[in-house]
Amino acid sequence: MIDIVGGGILGLTLAHELLKRGEYVRVWERADSLGGLMGRTRLPELGDVSYDRYYHTILSSDRTIMGLLDEVGLRSRLHTIATKMGFYHNGRSYPMSTPLEFLRFPPLGMIDRLRLAYTILACRQIKDWRALEQIPVEKWLAGLSGPRTLQHIWAPLLRAKFDGDVSQVPATYIWSRLVRTTDTRTKGGSQERMCYLPGGYQELIDALAATIRARDGVITTGATVDQLLITGDQVVGLVVDGQQIESNHVILTTQTPISRRLLPPEARTVSARWSQLEGFLGIVCMLLVLRRSLTPYYTLNITDERIPFTGVIETTNLIDPAHVGGYHLVYLPKYVAPGSPYANMSDDALCAAFLRYLRQMFPDLRDDEIAAVRISRERYVEPLHPVGATDMIPELTSEVAGLYLANTGQIYPQLTNGESVCAFACQVADEISRLVGVSRSPAALVAA
Ligand SMILES: Cc1cc2nc3c(=O)[nH]c(=O)nc-3n(C[C@H](O)[C@H](O)[C@H](O)COP(=O)(O)OP(=O)(O)OC[C@H]3O[C@@H](n4cnc5c(N)ncnc54)[C@H](O)[C@@H]3O)c2cc1C
């Protein structure tokens, strides 16, 4: 039996993959519903509806996700749409979806635009990312794109994404991002294609849970793992809501700072090692349910640093509004470092502040056009990998037999998203199934 802590997409995919490899699994999830960051929020004021707490898209290049959708019978429900992207710069929105719009972008001169295009092409040629992780991203981009593009485009976007301080962000960040997003473009690069399930990622979460249960996997929600039990150098169990449960194999899919809190004093060496790389950004995100569309874009990137949120994401420019009660869904995310004033603001103060800035961008947005508003927040969302820190990434195994760490902080240089998380879960399942097989082998049993 293998116990998995965390019922987000990582824990569930891992459970599914381990069952396929002949292992028995139990998943423990603290919340009352599955999905973690991919979960939903209820809006009773609009009837019996729930929407994604955070915007989520599937990219047409997400091969592992496509494979999973095939396995759980959801592939035929996937819709693929060409989406648009814009930039909000100096108080104005500009379309930036096609190469032509890109070449017309006013803040940059022709040479800058060509250098920007070159940056994207150059990224796609780089196969070995090892050298990039030693270079701060701004230094690298200044060399490729030039100082003006760095100042007007890259630096504001990076500062928004990392809540101000980008000095320790390695060049691998932009490299991974550009490779992932340009992979979704149609031949010739003229359009970006994104996909969605009408019920959001929750459809995949529910289908995975059903498949796991059908194969006799056990999933318990509303179950908080308080601590692991370790005797000598072996995991012997876990404490769930105060109750001890026997187990010889526990996989923690929770983010590293949460995982460390579950370790007993016996594992202090492991905890010290994991603490070397445990930086995470959090998020605050406002969802506006509108009676009309706000922009033509799926993503409106913001390079205007007077606006506090990272972008304006109108998911109903991808998802047909008919799937969400005819409303238009707009998300205003802000990634937050622990000390950020936005991280600690009350929901009411945050709503007031974000709405004030949104009205600066869209002065004609009226109160009666806003049907509902929700704030969602999370402390551990985006793992931080500083320049040259790859060797500090914690390993899957440790000197405590049966203790495994498998979380988004170990996914690198890929960015964390459904695709990279599921691909990582497949690798981890291979490795754990091998290790558990070895511990069950006759030789190991005789030795024990
Ligand atoms: C704003 C935003 C937009 C995003 N957009 C996209 C997108 O468009 N496309 C995409 O592919 N990805 C996107 N992502 C990324 C994606 O959501 C994450 O990569 C993914 O959900 C991470 O899954 P996880 O299972 O690793 O973590 P989580 O979802 O955080 O799951 C961890 C689970 O562990 C549980 N847990 C914690 N402590 C305990 C405990 N003590 N006991 C039991 N359970 C516990 C938590 O409740 C949680 O359910 C986005 C993320 C955000 C925040």
Short mmCIF file of C-alpha atoms in Angstrom, two decimals, residues 18-447:
data_model
loop_
_atom_site.label_atom_id
_atom_site.label_comp_id
_atom_site.label_asym_id
_atom_site.label_seq_id
_atom_site.Cartn_x
_atom_site.Cartn_y
_atom_site.Cartn_z
CA LEU A 18 0.72 3.68 -9.63
CA LEU A 19 -2.52 1.70 -9.90
CA LYS A 20 -1.71 1.08 -13.57
CA ARG A 21 1.64 -0.33 -12.41
CA GLY A 22 -0.09 -2.75 -10.04
CA GLU A 23 0.34 -0.87 -6.74
CA TYR A 24 -2.39 -0.22 -4.14
CA VAL A 25 -2.88 3.42 -3.20
CA ARG A 26 -4.66 5.64 -0.71
CA VAL A 27 -4.97 9.41 -1.32
CA TRP A 28 -5.47 11.80 1.61
CA GLU A 29 -6.83 15.28 0.82
CA ARG A 30 -7.29 17.99 3.43
CA ALA A 31 -10.04 19.90 1.60
CA ASP A 32 -13.60 18.65 1.23
CA SER A 33 -13.15 18.41 -2.53
CA LEU A 34 -10.35 17.29 -4.84
CA GLY A 35 -8.32 19.37 -7.26
CA GLY A 36 -6.25 21.73 -5.09
CA LEU A 37 -5.27 24.76 -7.19
CA MET A 38 -7.40 23.39 -10.02
CA GLY A 39 -10.49 23.31 -7.81
CA ARG A 40 -13.69 25.34 -8.02
CA THR A 41 -15.42 28.05 -6.02
CA ARG A 42 -19.19 28.07 -5.43
CA LEU A 43 -21.29 31.14 -6.22
CA PRO A 44 -24.67 30.52 -4.56
CA GLU A 45 -25.73 34.10 -5.31
CA LEU A 46 -25.92 33.09 -8.99
CA GLY A 47 -27.78 29.82 -8.35
CA ASP A 48 -26.14 26.42 -8.05
CA VAL A 49 -22.95 27.27 -9.98
CA SER A 50 -19.24 26.86 -9.42
CA TYR A 51 -16.36 28.25 -11.43
CA ASP A 52 -12.59 27.62 -11.48
CA ARG A 53 -10.97 29.46 -8.60
CA TYR A 54 -8.03 30.22 -10.90
CA TYR A 55 -8.06 30.38 -14.70
CA HIS A 56 -6.82 27.17 -16.29
CA THR A 57 -6.24 26.29 -19.90
CA ILE A 58 -4.93 23.18 -21.59
CA LEU A 59 -2.51 23.87 -24.43
CA SER A 60 -2.81 22.04 -27.73
CA SER A 61 0.81 20.88 -27.19
CA ASP A 62 0.10 19.27 -23.75
CA ARG A 63 0.83 15.69 -24.78
CA THR A 64 0.67 14.02 -21.36
CA ILE A 65 -2.67 15.68 -20.57
CA MET A 66 -4.02 14.54 -23.95
CA GLY A 67 -2.94 10.97 -23.11
CA LEU A 68 -4.69 11.18 -19.73
CA LEU A 69 -7.84 12.53 -21.36
CA ASP A 70 -7.78 9.52 -23.69
CA GLU A 71 -7.37 7.11 -20.78
CA VAL A 72 -10.27 8.52 -18.77
CA GLY A 73 -12.51 8.94 -21.83
CA LEU A 74 -12.63 12.74 -21.97
CA ARG A 75 -10.71 13.50 -25.16
CA SER A 76 -13.88 13.93 -27.24
CA ARG A 77 -15.07 16.65 -24.82
CA LEU A 78 -12.04 18.83 -25.49
CA HIS A 79 -12.64 22.04 -27.45
CA THR A 80 -9.73 23.72 -29.27
CA ILE A 81 -9.92 27.44 -30.06
CA ALA A 82 -7.57 30.04 -31.53
CA THR A 83 -7.18 32.68 -28.81
CA LYS A 84 -5.95 36.27 -28.82
CA MET A 85 -3.40 37.99 -26.65
CA GLY A 86 -2.92 41.69 -25.95
CA PHE A 87 -0.60 44.06 -24.13
CA TYR A 88 -1.69 46.92 -21.90
CA HIS A 89 1.01 49.55 -22.20
CA ASN A 90 0.96 53.18 -21.10
CA GLY A 91 -2.80 53.27 -20.64
CA ARG A 92 -3.71 51.51 -23.92
CA SER A 93 -4.42 47.95 -25.06
CA TYR A 94 -2.63 46.59 -28.14
CA PRO A 95 -3.31 43.30 -29.93
CA MET A 96 -0.26 41.02 -29.97
CA SER A 97 -1.61 37.76 -31.37
CA THR A 98 -0.21 37.59 -34.87
CA PRO A 99 3.31 38.21 -36.23
CA LEU A 100 1.94 41.31 -38.03
CA GLU A 101 0.48 42.82 -34.86
CA PHE A 102 3.73 42.01 -33.16
CA LEU A 103 5.69 43.90 -35.82
CA ARG A 104 3.38 46.91 -35.43
CA PHE A 105 3.66 47.16 -31.62
CA PRO A 106 4.21 50.95 -31.16
CA PRO A 107 6.42 51.13 -28.04
CA LEU A 108 9.24 49.38 -29.92
CA GLY A 109 11.19 50.51 -32.95
CA MET A 110 11.70 48.17 -35.92
CA ILE A 111 15.14 46.99 -34.75
CA ASP A 112 13.75 46.24 -31.27
CA ARG A 113 10.86 44.26 -32.74
CA LEU A 114 13.21 42.23 -34.91
CA ARG A 115 15.41 41.53 -31.89
CA LEU A 116 12.32 40.45 -29.93
CA ALA A 117 11.38 38.06 -32.74
CA TYR A 118 14.98 36.82 -32.77
CA THR A 119 14.80 36.17 -28.99
CA ILE A 120 11.82 33.88 -29.51
CA LEU A 121 13.46 32.04 -32.41
CA ALA A 122 16.76 31.75 -30.50
CA CYS A 123 14.95 30.25 -27.52
CA ARG A 124 13.50 27.51 -29.64
CA GLN A 125 16.99 26.53 -30.85
CA ILE A 126 18.36 26.05 -27.30
CA LYS A 127 18.18 22.41 -26.27
CA ASP A 128 20.65 22.36 -23.37
CA TRP A 129 19.29 24.64 -20.64
CA ARG A 130 22.12 23.99 -18.15
CA ALA A 131 24.10 27.11 -19.09
CA LEU A 132 20.96 29.29 -18.85
CA GLU A 133 20.30 28.48 -15.22
CA GLN A 134 23.54 30.27 -14.23
CA ILE A 135 22.51 33.55 -15.93
CA PRO A 136 20.10 36.11 -14.42
CA VAL A 137 17.16 36.44 -16.79
CA GLU A 138 17.40 40.24 -17.22
CA LYS A 139 21.07 40.06 -18.18
CA TRP A 140 20.33 37.34 -20.71
CA LEU A 141 17.35 39.17 -22.21
CA ALA A 142 19.24 42.47 -22.43
CA GLY A 143 21.83 40.70 -24.59
CA LEU A 144 19.27 39.06 -26.88
CA SER A 145 16.44 41.58 -27.10
CA GLY A 146 18.30 44.82 -26.36
CA PRO A 147 17.85 47.38 -23.55
CA ARG A 148 14.66 49.05 -24.85
CA THR A 149 12.71 45.81 -25.11
CA LEU A 150 14.01 44.77 -21.72
CA GLN A 151 12.84 48.06 -20.23
CA HIS A 152 9.42 48.26 -21.94
CA ILE A 153 8.39 44.60 -22.18
CA TRP A 154 10.40 42.01 -20.32
CA ALA A 155 11.26 43.83 -17.09
CA PRO A 156 7.67 44.93 -16.26
CA LEU A 157 6.29 41.48 -17.13
CA LEU A 158 8.92 39.75 -14.99
CA ARG A 159 8.44 42.14 -12.07
CA ALA A 160 4.68 41.52 -12.21
CA LYS A 161 5.14 37.76 -12.30
CA PHE A 162 7.69 37.67 -9.45
CA ASP A 163 6.23 40.48 -7.33
CA GLY A 164 9.08 42.88 -7.87
CA ASP A 165 12.38 41.11 -7.30
CA VAL A 166 13.73 39.34 -10.37
CA SER A 167 17.45 39.60 -9.58
CA GLN A 168 17.66 35.88 -8.75
CA VAL A 169 15.43 34.58 -11.55
CA PRO A 170 17.45 32.48 -14.02
CA ALA A 171 17.17 32.71 -17.82
CA THR A 172 15.60 29.23 -17.86
CA TYR A 173 12.32 30.86 -16.77
CA ILE A 174 11.77 32.80 -20.01
CA TRP A 175 13.26 30.01 -22.10
CA SER A 176 10.74 27.48 -20.70
CA ARG A 177 7.90 29.92 -21.06
CA LEU A 178 8.62 30.84 -24.66
CA VAL A 179 9.16 27.23 -25.72
CA ARG A 180 5.85 26.17 -24.09
CA THR A 181 3.74 28.97 -25.50
CA THR A 182 5.20 28.98 -29.02
CA ASP A 183 4.55 25.20 -29.18
CA THR A 184 0.81 25.96 -29.23
CA ARG A 185 0.94 28.06 -32.38
CA THR A 186 -0.51 26.93 -35.67
CA LYS A 187 1.84 26.31 -38.59
CA GLY A 188 3.39 29.63 -39.60
CA GLY A 189 2.89 30.91 -36.04
CA SER A 190 -0.12 33.04 -36.89
CA GLN A 191 -2.46 31.88 -34.08
CA GLU A 192 -2.23 30.49 -30.58
CA ARG A 193 -4.46 27.47 -29.97
CA MET A 194 -5.77 26.62 -26.53
CA CYS A 195 -8.13 23.92 -25.31
CA TYR A 196 -10.73 23.51 -22.60
CA LEU A 197 -13.17 21.04 -21.13
CA PRO A 198 -16.65 22.54 -20.69
CA GLY A 199 -16.53 21.74 -16.94
CA GLY A 200 -12.93 22.95 -16.58
CA TYR A 201 -10.04 20.86 -15.26
CA GLN A 202 -12.51 19.63 -12.63
CA GLU A 203 -13.81 17.20 -15.27
CA LEU A 204 -10.38 15.60 -15.47
CA ILE A 205 -10.03 15.63 -11.67
CA ASP A 206 -13.43 13.91 -11.25
CA ALA A 207 -12.70 11.38 -14.00
CA LEU A 208 -9.30 10.54 -12.48
CA ALA A 209 -10.92 10.08 -9.07
CA ALA A 210 -13.57 7.79 -10.58
CA THR A 211 -10.91 5.72 -12.39
CA ILE A 212 -8.83 5.43 -9.20
CA ARG A 213 -11.84 4.27 -7.18
CA ALA A 214 -12.90 1.83 -9.91
CA ARG A 215 -9.46 0.20 -9.56
CA ASP A 216 -9.89 -0.09 -5.77
CA GLY A 217 -7.77 2.93 -4.96
CA VAL A 218 -8.98 4.74 -1.83
CA ILE A 219 -9.50 8.52 -1.76
CA THR A 220 -10.44 10.31 1.44
CA THR A 221 -11.33 14.00 1.38
CA GLY A 222 -11.66 16.24 4.43
CA ALA A 223 -8.66 14.32 5.84
CA THR A 224 -5.69 16.36 7.05
CA VAL A 225 -2.40 14.54 7.40
CA ASP A 226 -0.89 15.97 10.59
CA GLN A 227 2.39 14.08 10.73
CA LEU A 228 4.38 11.12 9.47
CA LEU A 229 5.49 8.40 11.86
CA ILE A 230 9.09 7.29 11.53
CA THR A 231 10.90 4.63 13.53
CA GLY A 232 14.65 4.37 13.05
CA ASP A 233 15.11 5.10 9.37
CA GLN A 234 11.78 3.72 8.15
CA VAL A 235 8.35 5.28 7.66
CA VAL A 236 5.84 3.32 9.75
CA GLY A 237 2.70 5.38 9.41
CA LEU A 238 0.92 8.69 9.28
CA VAL A 239 -1.38 10.61 11.58
CA VAL A 240 -4.60 11.69 9.89
CA ASP A 241 -6.84 14.00 11.90
CA GLY A 242 -5.28 12.66 15.10
CA GLN A 243 -5.64 9.00 14.15
CA GLN A 244 -2.59 6.77 13.52
CA ILE A 245 -2.57 4.77 10.31
CA GLU A 246 0.05 2.17 9.45
CA SER A 247 2.03 2.67 6.28
CA ASN A 248 5.48 1.82 4.91
CA HIS A 249 5.39 4.10 1.89
CA VAL A 250 4.25 7.74 1.97
CA ILE A 251 4.54 10.18 -0.94
CA LEU A 252 4.17 13.86 -0.06
CA THR A 253 2.88 15.86 -3.04
CA THR A 254 2.34 18.93 -0.85
CA GLN A 255 4.61 21.93 -1.42
CA THR A 256 7.96 21.67 0.40
CA PRO A 257 7.22 24.05 3.33
CA ILE A 258 3.99 22.12 4.04
CA SER A 259 5.77 18.77 3.63
CA ARG A 260 8.50 19.78 6.10
CA ARG A 261 5.86 20.52 8.74
CA LEU A 262 4.67 16.90 8.49
CA LEU A 263 8.09 15.47 9.34
CA PRO A 264 8.69 14.35 12.93
CA PRO A 265 11.90 15.33 14.77
CA GLU A 266 13.45 11.96 13.76
CA ALA A 267 13.65 13.29 10.18
CA ARG A 268 15.43 16.54 11.05
CA THR A 269 18.29 15.86 8.59
CA VAL A 270 15.82 15.37 5.75
CA SER A 271 13.96 18.51 6.80
CA ALA A 272 17.20 20.53 6.80
CA ARG A 273 18.01 19.34 3.27
CA TRP A 274 14.54 20.16 1.95
CA SER A 275 14.75 23.62 3.52
CA GLN A 276 17.57 24.61 1.14
CA LEU A 277 15.08 25.21 -1.66
CA GLU A 278 11.62 25.97 -0.40
CA GLY A 279 10.81 29.45 -1.70
CA PHE A 280 7.29 29.81 -3.10
CA LEU A 281 5.29 32.76 -4.31
CA GLY A 282 1.68 32.91 -3.27
CA ILE A 283 -1.28 34.29 -5.20
CA VAL A 284 -4.28 36.50 -4.68
CA CYS A 285 -6.78 36.38 -7.51
CA MET A 286 -10.04 38.19 -8.11
CA LEU A 287 -12.72 36.54 -10.22
CA LEU A 288 -15.27 38.89 -11.76
CA VAL A 289 -18.43 37.37 -13.17
CA LEU A 290 -19.60 39.91 -15.74
CA ARG A 291 -22.75 40.41 -17.78
CA ARG A 292 -20.69 41.50 -20.78
CA SER A 293 -17.30 40.84 -22.30
CA LEU A 294 -14.51 43.17 -21.22
CA THR A 295 -11.77 42.50 -23.80
CA PRO A 296 -11.28 40.44 -26.95
CA TYR A 297 -8.27 38.69 -25.37
CA TYR A 298 -7.75 35.50 -23.39
CA THR A 299 -4.71 37.18 -21.82
CA LEU A 300 -4.10 40.91 -21.58
CA ASN A 301 -0.52 41.22 -20.30
CA ILE A 302 0.19 44.36 -18.31
CA THR A 303 3.43 46.26 -18.72
CA ASP A 304 2.00 49.35 -17.01
CA GLU A 305 3.44 49.09 -13.50
CA ARG A 306 0.82 51.38 -11.96
CA ILE A 307 -1.60 48.45 -12.20
CA PRO A 308 -1.02 45.95 -9.39
CA PHE A 309 -2.37 42.75 -11.00
CA THR A 310 -0.31 40.62 -13.40
CA GLY A 311 -2.84 40.49 -16.22
CA VAL A 312 -6.50 40.50 -17.19
CA ILE A 313 -7.49 36.95 -18.09
CA GLU A 314 -10.89 36.67 -19.75
CA THR A 315 -11.39 32.92 -19.89
CA THR A 316 -14.69 33.18 -21.73
CA ASN A 317 -12.73 34.30 -24.78
CA LEU A 318 -11.69 30.64 -24.80
CA ILE A 319 -14.58 28.89 -23.03
CA ASP A 320 -17.97 29.35 -24.63
CA PRO A 321 -19.98 31.52 -22.17
CA ALA A 322 -22.85 29.05 -22.69
CA HIS A 323 -20.86 26.64 -20.45
CA VAL A 324 -20.80 29.15 -17.59
CA GLY A 325 -24.39 30.33 -17.49
CA GLY A 326 -23.96 32.96 -20.20
CA TYR A 327 -21.63 35.05 -18.03
CA HIS A 328 -18.17 36.38 -18.89
CA LEU A 329 -15.39 35.36 -16.51
CA VAL A 330 -12.49 37.73 -15.89
CA TYR A 331 -9.61 36.87 -13.55
CA LEU A 332 -7.19 39.41 -12.05
CA PRO A 333 -4.24 37.50 -10.57
CA LYS A 334 -1.40 38.91 -8.52
CA TYR A 335 1.54 36.72 -7.54
CA VAL A 336 2.65 37.73 -4.07
CA ALA A 337 5.86 37.41 -2.07
CA PRO A 338 5.25 36.67 1.64
CA GLY A 339 5.64 40.31 2.76
CA SER A 340 3.40 41.78 0.04
CA PRO A 341 0.69 44.12 1.36
CA TYR A 342 -1.73 42.47 -1.10
CA ALA A 343 -1.08 39.05 0.47
CA ASN A 344 -2.34 40.31 3.82
CA MET A 345 -5.22 42.56 2.67
CA SER A 346 -8.79 41.64 3.59
CA ASP A 347 -11.00 40.43 0.74
CA ASP A 348 -13.02 43.66 0.86
CA ALA A 349 -9.92 45.87 0.67
CA LEU A 350 -8.51 43.77 -2.14
CA CYS A 351 -11.78 43.95 -4.12
CA ALA A 352 -11.91 47.72 -3.71
CA ALA A 353 -8.27 48.19 -4.76
CA PHE A 354 -8.43 45.85 -7.79
CA LEU A 355 -11.74 47.33 -8.97
CA ARG A 356 -10.31 50.84 -8.74
CA TYR A 357 -7.41 49.89 -11.03
CA LEU A 358 -9.64 47.88 -13.35
CA ARG A 359 -11.84 50.96 -13.80
CA GLN A 360 -8.77 52.99 -14.72
CA MET A 361 -8.18 50.49 -17.52
CA PHE A 362 -11.87 50.13 -18.51
CA PRO A 363 -13.65 53.35 -17.41
CA ASP A 364 -16.95 52.24 -19.00
CA LEU A 365 -17.35 49.15 -16.76
CA ARG A 366 -20.56 49.73 -14.77
CA ASP A 367 -21.49 48.31 -11.35
CA ASP A 368 -24.64 46.66 -12.72
CA GLU A 369 -22.49 44.74 -15.22
CA ILE A 370 -20.74 42.91 -12.36
CA ALA A 371 -22.85 39.91 -11.34
CA ALA A 372 -20.48 38.51 -8.69
CA VAL A 373 -16.96 38.80 -7.36
CA ARG A 374 -14.75 36.24 -5.57
CA ILE A 375 -11.29 36.48 -4.06
CA SER A 376 -9.17 33.34 -3.88
CA ARG A 377 -5.76 33.15 -2.32
CA GLU A 378 -3.07 30.59 -1.68
CA ARG A 379 0.26 30.86 0.10
CA TYR A 380 2.28 28.25 -1.86
CA VAL A 381 1.81 28.38 -5.62
CA GLU A 382 4.86 29.12 -7.72
CA PRO A 383 8.13 27.40 -6.71
CA LEU A 384 11.16 29.69 -6.90
CA HIS A 385 14.37 28.38 -8.43
CA PRO A 386 17.09 30.99 -7.97
CA VAL A 387 20.08 31.30 -10.32
CA GLY A 388 22.35 28.25 -10.06
CA ALA A 389 20.16 26.37 -7.55
CA THR A 390 19.42 23.19 -9.52
CA ASP A 391 21.62 21.04 -7.30
CA MET A 392 19.59 22.10 -4.27
CA ILE A 393 16.34 20.62 -5.61
CA PRO A 394 15.31 17.94 -3.07
CA GLU A 395 15.37 14.37 -4.29
CA LEU A 396 12.44 11.98 -4.44
CA THR A 397 13.98 9.65 -1.86
CA SER A 398 15.88 10.23 1.36
CA GLU A 399 17.70 8.15 3.96
CA VAL A 400 14.30 7.44 5.56
CA ALA A 401 13.05 4.35 3.75
CA GLY A 402 9.51 4.71 2.44
CA LEU A 403 9.50 8.53 2.57
CA TYR A 404 9.14 10.22 -0.81
CA LEU A 405 8.82 13.88 -1.78
CA ALA A 406 7.21 14.59 -5.17
CA ASN A 407 6.01 18.15 -5.58
CA THR A 408 6.05 21.06 -8.00
CA GLY A 409 9.27 22.43 -6.48
CA GLN A 410 11.10 19.51 -8.11
CA ILE A 411 9.81 20.30 -11.60
CA TYR A 412 12.57 22.14 -13.40
CA PRO A 413 13.40 23.70 -15.86
CA GLN A 414 9.79 23.26 -17.05
CA LEU A 415 7.29 25.67 -15.53
CA THR A 416 4.65 24.18 -13.28
CA ASN A 417 1.38 23.52 -15.07
CA GLY A 418 -0.96 20.59 -15.64
CA GLU A 419 1.26 19.18 -18.38
CA SER A 420 4.57 19.27 -16.52
CA VAL A 421 2.92 18.09 -13.29
CA CYS A 422 1.34 15.04 -14.98
CA ALA A 423 4.54 14.18 -16.88
CA PHE A 424 6.43 14.41 -13.57
CA ALA A 425 3.83 12.17 -11.88
CA CYS A 426 4.43 9.50 -14.57
CA GLN A 427 8.22 9.59 -13.96
CA VAL A 428 7.72 9.43 -10.19
CA ALA A 429 5.31 6.48 -10.55
CA ASP A 430 7.94 4.58 -12.57
CA GLU A 431 10.61 5.24 -9.98
CA ILE A 432 8.45 4.48 -6.93
CA SER A 433 7.01 1.34 -8.42
CA ARG A 434 10.59 0.16 -9.01
CA LEU A 435 11.67 1.04 -5.45
CA VAL A 436 8.59 -0.53 -3.85
CA GLY A 437 9.11 -3.63 -6.01
CA VAL A 438 12.69 -3.88 -4.76
CA SER A 439 11.58 -3.55 -1.13
CA ARG A 440 9.09 -6.40 -1.70
CA SER A 441 11.65 -8.67 -3.41
CA PRO A 442 12.48 -12.01 -1.71
CA ALA A 443 16.06 -10.84 -1.01
CA ALA A 444 14.79 -7.69 0.78
CA LEU A 445 12.28 -9.73 2.79
CA VAL A 446 14.99 -12.20 3.91
CA ALA A 447 17.25 -9.26 4.87
#
